[in-house]
Short mmCIF file of C-alpha atoms in Angstrom, two decimals:
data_model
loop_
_atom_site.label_atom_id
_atom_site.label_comp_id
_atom_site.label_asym_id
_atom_site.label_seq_id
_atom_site.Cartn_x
_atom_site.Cartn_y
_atom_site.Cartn_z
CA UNK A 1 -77.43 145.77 228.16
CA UNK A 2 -80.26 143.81 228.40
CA UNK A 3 -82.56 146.46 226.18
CA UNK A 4 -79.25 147.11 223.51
CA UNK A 5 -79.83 142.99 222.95
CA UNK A 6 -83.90 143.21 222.79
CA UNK A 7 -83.27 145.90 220.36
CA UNK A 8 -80.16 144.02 218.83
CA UNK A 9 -82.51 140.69 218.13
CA UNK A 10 -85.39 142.91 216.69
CA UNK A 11 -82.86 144.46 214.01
CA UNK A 12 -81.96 140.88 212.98
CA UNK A 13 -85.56 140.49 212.87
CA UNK A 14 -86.10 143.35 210.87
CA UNK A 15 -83.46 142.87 208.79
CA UNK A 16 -84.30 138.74 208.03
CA UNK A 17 -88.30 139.96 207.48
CA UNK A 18 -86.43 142.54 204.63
CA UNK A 19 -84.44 139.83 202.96
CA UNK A 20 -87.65 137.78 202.46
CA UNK A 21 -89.84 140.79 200.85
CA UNK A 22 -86.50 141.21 198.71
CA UNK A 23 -86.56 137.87 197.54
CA UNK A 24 -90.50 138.10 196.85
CA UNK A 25 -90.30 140.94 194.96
CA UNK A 26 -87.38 139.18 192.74
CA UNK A 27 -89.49 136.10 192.45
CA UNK A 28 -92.79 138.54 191.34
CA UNK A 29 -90.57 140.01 189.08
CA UNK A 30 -89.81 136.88 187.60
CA UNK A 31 -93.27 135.88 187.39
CA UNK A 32 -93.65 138.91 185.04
CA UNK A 33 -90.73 138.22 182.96
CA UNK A 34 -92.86 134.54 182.29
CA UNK A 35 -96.13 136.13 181.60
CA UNK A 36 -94.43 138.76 179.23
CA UNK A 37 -92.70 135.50 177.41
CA UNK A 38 -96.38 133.62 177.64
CA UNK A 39 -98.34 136.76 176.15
CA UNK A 40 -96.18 137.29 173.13
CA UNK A 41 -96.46 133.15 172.80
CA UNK A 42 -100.11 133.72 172.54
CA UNK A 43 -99.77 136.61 170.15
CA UNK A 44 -97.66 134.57 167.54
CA UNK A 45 -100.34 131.57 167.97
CA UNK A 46 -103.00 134.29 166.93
CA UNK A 47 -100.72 135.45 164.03
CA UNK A 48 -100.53 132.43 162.94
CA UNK A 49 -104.37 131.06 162.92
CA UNK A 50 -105.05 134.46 160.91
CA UNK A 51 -102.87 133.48 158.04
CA UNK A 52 -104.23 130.11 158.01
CA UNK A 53 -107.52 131.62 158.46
CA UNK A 54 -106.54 133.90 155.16
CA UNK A 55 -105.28 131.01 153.51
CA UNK A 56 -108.33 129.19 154.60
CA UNK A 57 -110.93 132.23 153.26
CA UNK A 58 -109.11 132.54 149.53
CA UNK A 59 -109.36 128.67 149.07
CA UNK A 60 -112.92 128.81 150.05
CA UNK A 61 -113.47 131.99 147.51
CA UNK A 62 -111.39 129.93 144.68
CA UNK A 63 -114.12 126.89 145.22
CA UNK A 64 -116.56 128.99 144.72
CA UNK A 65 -115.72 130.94 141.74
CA UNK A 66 -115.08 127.37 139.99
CA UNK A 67 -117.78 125.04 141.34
CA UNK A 68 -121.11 127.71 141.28
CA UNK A 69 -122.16 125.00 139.19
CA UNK A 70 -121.88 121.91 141.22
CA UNK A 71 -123.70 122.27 144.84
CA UNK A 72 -121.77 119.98 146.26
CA UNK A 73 -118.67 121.56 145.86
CA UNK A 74 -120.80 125.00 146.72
CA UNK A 75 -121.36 123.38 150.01
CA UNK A 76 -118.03 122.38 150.93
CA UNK A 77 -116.71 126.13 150.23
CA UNK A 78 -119.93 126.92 152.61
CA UNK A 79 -118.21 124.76 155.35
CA UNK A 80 -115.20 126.09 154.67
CA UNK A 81 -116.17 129.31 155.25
CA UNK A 82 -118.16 128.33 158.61
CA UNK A 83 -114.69 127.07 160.22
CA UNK A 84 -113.02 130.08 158.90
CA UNK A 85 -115.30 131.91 160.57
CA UNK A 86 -114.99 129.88 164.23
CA UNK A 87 -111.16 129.99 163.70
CA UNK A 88 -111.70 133.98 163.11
CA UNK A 89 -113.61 134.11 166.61
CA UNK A 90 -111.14 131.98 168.23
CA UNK A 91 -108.01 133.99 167.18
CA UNK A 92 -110.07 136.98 168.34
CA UNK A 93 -110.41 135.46 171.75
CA UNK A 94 -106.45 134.89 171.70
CA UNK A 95 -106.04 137.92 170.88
CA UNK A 96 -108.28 139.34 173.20
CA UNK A 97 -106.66 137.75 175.65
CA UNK A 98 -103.17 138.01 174.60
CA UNK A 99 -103.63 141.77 175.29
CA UNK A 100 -105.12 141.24 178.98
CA UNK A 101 -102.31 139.30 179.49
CA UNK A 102 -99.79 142.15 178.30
CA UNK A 103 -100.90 144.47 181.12
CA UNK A 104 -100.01 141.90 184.32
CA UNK A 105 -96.49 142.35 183.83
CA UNK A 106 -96.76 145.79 184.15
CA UNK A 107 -98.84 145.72 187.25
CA UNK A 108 -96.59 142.86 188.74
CA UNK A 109 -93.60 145.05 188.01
CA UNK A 110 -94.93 148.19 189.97
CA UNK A 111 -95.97 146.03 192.94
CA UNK A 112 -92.80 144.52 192.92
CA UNK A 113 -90.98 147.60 192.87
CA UNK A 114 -93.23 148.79 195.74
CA UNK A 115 -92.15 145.92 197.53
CA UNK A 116 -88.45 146.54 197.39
CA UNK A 117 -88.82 150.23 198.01
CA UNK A 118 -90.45 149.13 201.31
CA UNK A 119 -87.99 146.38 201.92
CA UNK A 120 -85.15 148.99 201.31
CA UNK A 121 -87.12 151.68 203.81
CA UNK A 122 -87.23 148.75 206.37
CA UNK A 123 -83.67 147.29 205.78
CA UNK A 124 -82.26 151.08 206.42
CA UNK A 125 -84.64 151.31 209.97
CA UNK A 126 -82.66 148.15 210.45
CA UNK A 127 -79.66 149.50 210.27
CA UNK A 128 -80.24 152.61 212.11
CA UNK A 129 -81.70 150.28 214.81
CA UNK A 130 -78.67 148.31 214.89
CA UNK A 131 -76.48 151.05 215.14
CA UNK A 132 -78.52 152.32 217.87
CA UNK A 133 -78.09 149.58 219.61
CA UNK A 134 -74.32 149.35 219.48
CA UNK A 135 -74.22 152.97 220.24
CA UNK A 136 -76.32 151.70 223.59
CA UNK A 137 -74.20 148.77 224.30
CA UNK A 138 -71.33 150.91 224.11
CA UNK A 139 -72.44 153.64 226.81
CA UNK A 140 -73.14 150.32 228.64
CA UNK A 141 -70.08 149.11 228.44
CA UNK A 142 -68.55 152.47 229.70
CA UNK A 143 -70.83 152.42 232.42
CA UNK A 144 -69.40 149.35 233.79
#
């Protein structure tokens, strides 16, 4: 009787250690759900600096078509063009990054499903062990 309860108390063990990977995988899963919703965030931002970037690029091409005869004006469109061009390497970065962000939730997914295939594997061993040690108890009780 004394073993069936050893056995008994590792079972609950088993069985609380399952419940916590269960609720960690739910909670990475989660986490990937919020990245996903970040990444597409960031690839909207990107959208939009491009079109002001566009916007930005045909305003600097109008200036120059209808100032190439005053240089001041020819140097503002020159400017213009220069932060075009750092907002074009920013929204590159974004997107650049945008698209390393798109492949955690994939990852986090599989390791959470790893997680609750285990926790499923152990929570079954639990089970068995549990019903082992009833099975035990019971020839125990018999015995006596």
């Amino acid at each position: 009787q004394c073993r069936a309860s050893r056995i008994q108390s590792h079972a609950s063990r088993i069985q609380s250690h399952a419940s916590r990977i269960q609720f960690r995988a739910s909670w990475i899963q989660c986490s990937a759900s919020r990245i996903q919703c970040y990444s597409s965030r960031i690839h909207c931002h990107a959208s939009r600096i491009q079109c002001h970037l566009s916007r930005i690029n045909s305003h600097a091409s109008r200036i120059k078509s209808h100032a190439s005869w005053i240089y001041r004006i020819q140097f503002r469109a020159s400017w213009i063009q220069c932060s075009a061009s750092r907002i074009q390497c920013h929204a590159s970065r974004i997107h650049c990054h945008a698209s390393r962000i798109q492949c955690y939730p994939s990852r986090i997914n599989s390791h959470a499903s790893r997680i609750k295939s285990r926790a499923s594997r152990i929570q079954s061993r639990a089970i068995h062990i549990q019903s082992r040690a009833s099975r035990i108890q019971c020839r125990g009780d018999n015995v006596l």
